[in-house]
């Protein structure tokens, strides 16, 4: 992405300029909460009614509705153990 700086210089970036909120996720519950949050982004923006309806979302794949365009690596997802 071409990013023209206020100084007039041009930089090329993969991500947008500005702050973000990144962190490591250690707890399985937190991983799934973040996945759910991301799946709901197109719904919150009014782009679809359900997360599974968004073509580029893994929500349909994870819920078994359809195979999405990107393969979900289920083996890398953490297992939630309830006591």
XYZ file of N, CA and C in Angstrom:
249
model
N 0.853 -1.168 0.000
C 0.000 0.000 0.000
C 0.900 1.231 0.000
N 0.588 2.162 -0.843
C 1.338 3.422 -0.882
C 0.807 4.325 0.221
N 1.722 4.835 1.048
C 1.349 5.685 2.176
C 2.107 6.993 2.070
N 1.398 8.063 1.700
C 2.034 9.380 1.593
C 2.059 10.017 2.980
N 3.253 10.305 3.462
C 3.456 10.883 4.784
C 3.131 12.369 4.774
N 2.820 12.948 5.931
C 2.598 14.402 6.003
C 3.822 15.200 5.548
N 4.999 14.590 5.673
C 6.234 15.275 5.246
C 6.390 15.293 3.726
N 5.526 14.570 3.017
C 5.616 14.490 1.573
C 6.310 13.233 1.078
N 6.975 12.511 1.969
C 7.642 11.271 1.581
C 6.601 10.175 1.356
N 6.953 9.215 0.527
C 6.079 8.076 0.260
C 6.729 6.810 0.804
N 5.961 6.039 1.548
C 6.409 4.747 2.064
C 5.463 3.685 1.530
N 5.964 2.489 1.403
C 5.136 1.369 0.971
C 5.003 0.405 2.144
N 3.776 0.129 2.522
C 3.497 -0.675 3.709
C 2.569 -1.826 3.356
N 2.664 -2.871 4.173
C 1.699 -3.954 4.066
C 0.474 -3.614 4.907
N 0.700 -3.069 6.116
C -0.393 -2.682 7.018
C -0.578 -1.176 6.968
N -1.740 -0.722 7.392
C -1.995 0.708 7.460
C -1.151 1.341 8.557
N -0.871 2.610 8.385
C -0.154 3.369 9.407
C -1.059 3.533 10.617
N -0.473 3.635 11.763
C -1.244 3.886 12.975
C -1.128 2.743 13.952
N -1.699 2.961 15.093
C -1.633 1.977 16.164
C -2.529 0.790 15.912
N -2.229 -0.248 16.562
C -3.030 -1.464 16.494
C -3.087 -2.073 17.875
N -3.677 -3.201 17.955
C -3.778 -3.872 19.245
C -3.361 -5.314 19.032
N -2.070 -5.571 19.189
C -1.589 -6.929 19.018
C -1.046 -7.444 20.351
N -1.173 -8.724 20.541
C -0.682 -9.368 21.759
C -0.661 -10.864 21.524
N 0.078 -11.555 22.356
C 0.108 -13.006 22.297
C -1.092 -13.556 23.055
N -1.677 -14.597 22.522
C -2.827 -15.246 23.169
C -2.365 -16.576 23.729
N -2.544 -16.759 25.010
C -2.057 -17.961 25.675
C -3.161 -18.910 26.096
N -4.325 -18.399 26.397
C -5.426 -19.220 26.897
C -6.354 -19.619 25.753
N -6.715 -20.903 25.670
C -7.612 -21.345 24.590
C -8.914 -20.543 24.517
N -9.504 -20.234 25.670
C -10.749 -19.447 25.654
C -10.535 -18.098 24.971
N -9.399 -17.468 25.240
C -9.100 -16.171 24.641
C -8.908 -16.301 23.135
N -8.261 -17.366 22.693
C -8.069 -17.592 21.255
C -9.431 -17.663 20.564
N -10.341 -18.439 21.118
C -11.661 -18.587 20.495
C -12.492 -17.309 20.593
N -12.323 -16.533 21.659
C -13.020 -15.246 21.754
C -12.550 -14.301 20.645
N -11.254 -14.298 20.377
C -10.712 -13.440 19.321
C -11.159 -13.906 17.939
N -11.209 -15.215 17.737
C -11.700 -15.749 16.456
C -13.153 -15.330 16.256
N -13.960 -15.453 17.309
C -15.368 -15.047 17.219
C -15.486 -13.547 16.930
N -14.644 -12.755 17.581
C -14.651 -11.304 17.339
C -14.360 -11.016 15.860
N -13.334 -11.655 15.320
C -12.979 -11.431 13.906
C -14.079 -11.923 12.973
N -14.671 -13.065 13.294
C -15.751 -13.583 12.453
C -16.936 -12.628 12.417
N -17.165 -11.907 13.490
C -18.312 -10.999 13.560
C -18.055 -9.620 12.963
N -16.820 -9.319 12.579
C -16.527 -8.001 11.995
C -17.387 -7.681 10.775
N -17.533 -8.574 9.785
C -18.382 -8.230 8.632
C -19.853 -8.053 9.006
N -20.303 -8.753 10.045
C -21.689 -8.612 10.522
C -21.859 -7.224 11.137
N -20.911 -6.820 11.979
C -20.985 -5.492 12.612
C -20.970 -4.374 11.573
N -20.274 -4.573 10.457
C -20.205 -3.557 9.409
C -21.403 -3.614 8.461
N -22.305 -4.572 8.683
C -23.488 -4.677 7.836
C -23.230 -5.314 6.482
N -22.126 -6.045 6.357
C -21.783 -6.662 5.079
C -22.454 -8.016 4.879
N -22.927 -8.611 5.954
C -23.640 -9.891 5.884
C -24.466 -10.038 7.155
N -25.356 -11.022 7.146
C -26.210 -11.229 8.318
C -25.564 -12.134 9.355
N -24.824 -13.150 8.886
C -24.166 -14.112 9.781
C -22.704 -14.232 9.374
N -21.827 -14.533 10.326
C -20.408 -14.684 9.978
C -20.173 -15.712 8.871
N -20.968 -16.780 8.850
C -20.797 -17.833 7.837
C -21.108 -17.346 6.430
N -21.861 -16.238 6.308
C -22.234 -15.704 4.995
C -21.085 -14.965 4.303
N -20.091 -14.524 5.077
C -18.980 -13.770 4.504
C -18.035 -14.733 3.811
N -17.843 -14.556 2.503
C -17.084 -15.500 1.684
C -15.682 -15.756 2.224
N -14.980 -14.697 2.669
C -13.580 -14.820 3.068
C -13.412 -15.247 4.528
N -14.481 -15.503 5.219
C -14.406 -15.870 6.635
C -14.215 -17.373 6.809
N -13.498 -17.740 7.843
C -13.361 -19.164 8.189
C -14.537 -19.641 9.026
N -15.479 -18.763 9.342
C -16.623 -19.132 10.178
C -17.426 -20.272 9.566
N -17.667 -20.222 8.269
C -18.440 -21.282 7.610
C -17.699 -22.610 7.678
N -16.400 -22.564 7.529
C -15.579 -23.770 7.604
C -15.607 -24.356 9.020
N -15.443 -23.501 10.017
C -15.405 -23.976 11.402
C -16.754 -24.512 11.879
N -17.850 -23.970 11.328
C -19.174 -24.438 11.730
C -19.679 -25.583 10.862
N -18.914 -25.926 9.818
C -19.301 -27.043 8.958
C -20.309 -26.688 7.887
N -20.559 -25.396 7.667
C -21.523 -24.961 6.654
C -20.982 -25.209 5.250
N -19.723 -24.855 5.029
C -19.081 -25.043 3.724
C -17.577 -24.928 3.911
N -16.846 -25.354 2.907
C -15.402 -25.154 2.904
C -15.128 -23.764 2.350
N -14.349 -22.990 3.069
C -14.038 -21.641 2.645
C -12.898 -21.619 1.644
N -12.559 -20.426 1.160
C -11.494 -20.312 0.163
C -10.096 -20.559 0.749
N -9.971 -20.435 2.070
C -8.698 -20.677 2.737
C -8.855 -21.830 3.708
N -7.928 -22.785 3.651
C -8.021 -23.961 4.515
C -7.755 -23.589 5.971
N -8.603 -24.063 6.869
C -8.422 -23.845 8.295
C -7.565 -24.978 8.843
N -6.489 -24.626 9.517
C -5.602 -25.614 10.128
C -6.144 -25.933 11.524
N -7.081 -26.844 11.581
C -7.736 -27.189 12.849
C -6.766 -27.766 13.872
N -5.712 -28.413 13.390
C -4.751 -29.026 14.310
C -3.969 -27.989 15.105
N -3.910 -26.757 14.625
C -3.177 -25.721 15.350
C -4.064 -24.975 16.351
N -5.366 -25.226 16.308
C -6.265 -24.577 17.261
C -6.142 -25.246 18.623
N -6.182 -24.466 19.691
C -6.053 -25.068 21.015
C -7.298 -25.845 21.416
N -7.092 -26.793 22.278
C -8.192 -27.595 22.809
C -8.627 -26.999 24.122
N -9.926 -26.819 24.278
C -10.467 -26.286 25.537
C -10.835 -27.466 26.413
N -10.249 -27.506 27.591
C -10.523 -28.585 28.546
C -11.352 -28.008 29.668
N -12.514 -28.556 29.855
C -13.407 -28.092 30.941
C -13.351 -29.119 32.065
N -13.358 -28.611 33.299
C -13.346 -29.535 34.439
C -14.696 -29.630 35.098
